[in-house]
PDB file of C-alpha atoms in Angstrom:
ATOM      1  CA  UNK G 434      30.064 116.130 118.414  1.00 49.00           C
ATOM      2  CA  UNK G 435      26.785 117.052 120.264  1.00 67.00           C
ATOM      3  CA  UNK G 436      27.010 113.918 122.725  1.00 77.00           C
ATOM      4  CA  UNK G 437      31.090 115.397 123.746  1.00 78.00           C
ATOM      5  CA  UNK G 438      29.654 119.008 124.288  1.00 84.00           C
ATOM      6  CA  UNK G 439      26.618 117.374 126.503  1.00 86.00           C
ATOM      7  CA  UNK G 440      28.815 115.161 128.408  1.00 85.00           C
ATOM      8  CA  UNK G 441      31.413 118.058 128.637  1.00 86.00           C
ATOM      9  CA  UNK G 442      28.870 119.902 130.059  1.00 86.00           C
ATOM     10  CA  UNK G 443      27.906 117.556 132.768  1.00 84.00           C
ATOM     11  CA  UNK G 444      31.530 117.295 133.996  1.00 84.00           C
ATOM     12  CA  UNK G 445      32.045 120.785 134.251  1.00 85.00           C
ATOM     13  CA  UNK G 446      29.229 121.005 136.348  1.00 81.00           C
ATOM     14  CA  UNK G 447      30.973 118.543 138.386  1.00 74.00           C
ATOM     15  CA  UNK G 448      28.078 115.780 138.053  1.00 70.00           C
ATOM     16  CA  UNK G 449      29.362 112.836 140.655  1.00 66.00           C
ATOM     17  CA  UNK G 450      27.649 110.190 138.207  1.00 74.00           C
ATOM     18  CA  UNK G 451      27.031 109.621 134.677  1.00 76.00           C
ATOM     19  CA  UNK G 452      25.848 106.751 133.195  1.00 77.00           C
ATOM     20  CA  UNK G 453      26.744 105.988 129.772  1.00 80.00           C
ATOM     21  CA  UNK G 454      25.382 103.322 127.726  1.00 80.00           C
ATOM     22  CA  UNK G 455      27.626 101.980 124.557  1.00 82.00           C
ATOM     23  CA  UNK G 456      28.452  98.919 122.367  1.00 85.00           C
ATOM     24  CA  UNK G 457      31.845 100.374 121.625  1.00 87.00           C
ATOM     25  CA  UNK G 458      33.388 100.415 124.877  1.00 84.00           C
ATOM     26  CA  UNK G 459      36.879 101.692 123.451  1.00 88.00           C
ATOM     27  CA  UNK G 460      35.497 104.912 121.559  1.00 89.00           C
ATOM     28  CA  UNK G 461      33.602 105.665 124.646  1.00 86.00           C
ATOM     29  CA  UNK G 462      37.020 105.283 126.529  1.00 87.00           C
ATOM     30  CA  UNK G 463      38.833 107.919 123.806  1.00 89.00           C
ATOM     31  CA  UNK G 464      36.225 109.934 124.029  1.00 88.00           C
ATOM     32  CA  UNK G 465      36.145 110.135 127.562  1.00 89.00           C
ATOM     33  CA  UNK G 466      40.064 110.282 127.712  1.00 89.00           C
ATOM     34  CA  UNK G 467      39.724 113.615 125.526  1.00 89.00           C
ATOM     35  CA  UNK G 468      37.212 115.386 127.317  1.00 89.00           C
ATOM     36  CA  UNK G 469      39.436 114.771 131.032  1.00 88.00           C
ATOM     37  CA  UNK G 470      42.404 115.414 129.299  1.00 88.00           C
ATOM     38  CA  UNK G 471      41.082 118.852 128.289  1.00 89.00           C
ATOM     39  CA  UNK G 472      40.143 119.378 131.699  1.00 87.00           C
ATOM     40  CA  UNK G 473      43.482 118.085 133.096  1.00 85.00           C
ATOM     41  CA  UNK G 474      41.431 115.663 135.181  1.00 84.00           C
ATOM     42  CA  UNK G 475      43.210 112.539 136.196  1.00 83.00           C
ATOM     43  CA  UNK G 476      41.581 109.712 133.950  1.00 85.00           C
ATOM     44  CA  UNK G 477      40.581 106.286 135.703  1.00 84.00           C
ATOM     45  CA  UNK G 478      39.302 102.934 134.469  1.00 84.00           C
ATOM     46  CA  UNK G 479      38.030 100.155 136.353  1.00 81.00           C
ATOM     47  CA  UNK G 480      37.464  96.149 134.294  1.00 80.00           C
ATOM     48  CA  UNK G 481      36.883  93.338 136.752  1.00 77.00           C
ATOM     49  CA  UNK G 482      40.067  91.393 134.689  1.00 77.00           C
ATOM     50  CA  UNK G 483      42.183  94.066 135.788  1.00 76.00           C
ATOM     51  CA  UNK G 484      41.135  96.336 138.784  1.00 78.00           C
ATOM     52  CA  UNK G 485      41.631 100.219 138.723  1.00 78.00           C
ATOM     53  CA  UNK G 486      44.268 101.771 136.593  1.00 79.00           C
ATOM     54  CA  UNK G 487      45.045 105.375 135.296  1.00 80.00           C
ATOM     55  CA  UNK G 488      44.943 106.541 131.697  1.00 79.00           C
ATOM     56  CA  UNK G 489      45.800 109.443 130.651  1.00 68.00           C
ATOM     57  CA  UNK G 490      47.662 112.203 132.336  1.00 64.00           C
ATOM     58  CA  UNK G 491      48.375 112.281 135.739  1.00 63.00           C
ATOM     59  CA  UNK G 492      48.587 115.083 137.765  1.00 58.00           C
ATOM     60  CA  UNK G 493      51.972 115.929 140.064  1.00 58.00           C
ATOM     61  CA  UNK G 494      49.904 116.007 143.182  1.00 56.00           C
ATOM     62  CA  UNK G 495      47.716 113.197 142.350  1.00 55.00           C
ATOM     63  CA  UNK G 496      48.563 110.410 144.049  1.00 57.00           C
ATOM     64  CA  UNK G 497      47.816 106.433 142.052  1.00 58.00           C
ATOM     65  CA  UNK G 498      45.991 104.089 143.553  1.00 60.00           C
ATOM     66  CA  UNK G 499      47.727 101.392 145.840  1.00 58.00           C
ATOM     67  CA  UNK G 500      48.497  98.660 143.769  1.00 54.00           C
ATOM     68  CA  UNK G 501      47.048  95.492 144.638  1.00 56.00           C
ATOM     69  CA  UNK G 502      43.734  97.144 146.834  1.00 60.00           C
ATOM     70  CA  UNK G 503      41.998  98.018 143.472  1.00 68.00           C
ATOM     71  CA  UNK G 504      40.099  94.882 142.117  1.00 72.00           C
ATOM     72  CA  UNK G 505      37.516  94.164 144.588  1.00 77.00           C
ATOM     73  CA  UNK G 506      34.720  96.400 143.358  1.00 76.00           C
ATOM     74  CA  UNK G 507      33.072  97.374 146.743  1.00 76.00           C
ATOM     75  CA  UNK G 508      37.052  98.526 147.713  1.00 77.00           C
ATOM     76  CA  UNK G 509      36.895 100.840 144.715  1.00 77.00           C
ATOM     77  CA  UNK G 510      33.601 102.147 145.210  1.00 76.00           C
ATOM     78  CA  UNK G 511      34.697 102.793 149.120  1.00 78.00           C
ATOM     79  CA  UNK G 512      37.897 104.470 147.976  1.00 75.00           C
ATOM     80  CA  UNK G 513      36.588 106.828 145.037  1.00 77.00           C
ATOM     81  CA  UNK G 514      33.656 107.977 147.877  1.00 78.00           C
ATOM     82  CA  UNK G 515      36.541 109.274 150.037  1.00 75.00           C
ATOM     83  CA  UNK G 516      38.688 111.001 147.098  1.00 70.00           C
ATOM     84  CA  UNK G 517      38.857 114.481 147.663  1.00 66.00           C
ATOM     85  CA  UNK G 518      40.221 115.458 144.379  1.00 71.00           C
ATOM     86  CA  UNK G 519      37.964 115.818 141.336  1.00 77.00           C
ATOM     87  CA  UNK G 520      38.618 112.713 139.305  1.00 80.00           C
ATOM     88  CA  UNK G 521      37.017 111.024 136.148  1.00 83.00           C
ATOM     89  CA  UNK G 522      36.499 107.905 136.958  1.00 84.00           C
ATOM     90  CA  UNK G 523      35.301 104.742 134.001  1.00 85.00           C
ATOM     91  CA  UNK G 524      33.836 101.938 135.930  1.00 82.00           C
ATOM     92  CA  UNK G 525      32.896  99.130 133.357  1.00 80.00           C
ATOM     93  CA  UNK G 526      30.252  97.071 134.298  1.00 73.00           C
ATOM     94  CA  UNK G 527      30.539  97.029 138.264  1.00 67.00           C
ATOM     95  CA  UNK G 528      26.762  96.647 139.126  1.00 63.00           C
ATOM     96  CA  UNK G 529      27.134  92.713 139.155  1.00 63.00           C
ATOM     97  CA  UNK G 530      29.816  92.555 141.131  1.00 62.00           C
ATOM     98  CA  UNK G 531      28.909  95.270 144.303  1.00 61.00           C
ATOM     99  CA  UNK G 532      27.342  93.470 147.569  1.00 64.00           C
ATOM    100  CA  UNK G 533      25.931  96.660 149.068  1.00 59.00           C
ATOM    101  CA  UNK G 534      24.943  99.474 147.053  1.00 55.00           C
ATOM    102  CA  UNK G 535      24.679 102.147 149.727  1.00 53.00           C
TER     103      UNK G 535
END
């Protein structure tokens, strides 16, 4: 219970980055799913087998991402830099995979 209050905590301050380190990747993902779905954030996940997809609820006015543009992980990390809208965002085990890190 403490670790979902200090996470909650960092996403309501609207931290950009978090960096969680698990060997249960799916009860970090429920976890994670409850504490955006509390704060009606839209819910993202990125694996390298299947690109980006959304979990969770999703928002009226927020728009998916374009199918097909979403697996290449330096297109993901472009296109989540340019989001406007506050977003959680689940990228598993990226850092292999991104050529520039800027």
């Amino acid at each position: 219970m403490r670790d979902q209050r200090d996470v909650g905590i960092l996403m309501d301050g609207h931290h950009p980055i978090m960096v969680l380190e698990t060997s249960d990747e799916r009860l970090a993902m429920i976890f994670l799913s409850r504490l955006a779905s509390k704060r009606e954030l839209p819910l993202y996940q990125w694996t390298q087998t299947h690109g980006i997809r959304q979990l969770g609820i999703q928002l009226p006015d927020e728009p998916f991402f374009p199918f097909g543009q979403t697996r290449a992980p330096d297109a993901v990390r472009l296109h989540i830099k340019s989001k406007p809208n506050t977003s959680c965002f689940v990228i598993c085990d990226i850092h292999p995979f991104l050529s520039d890190t800027s």
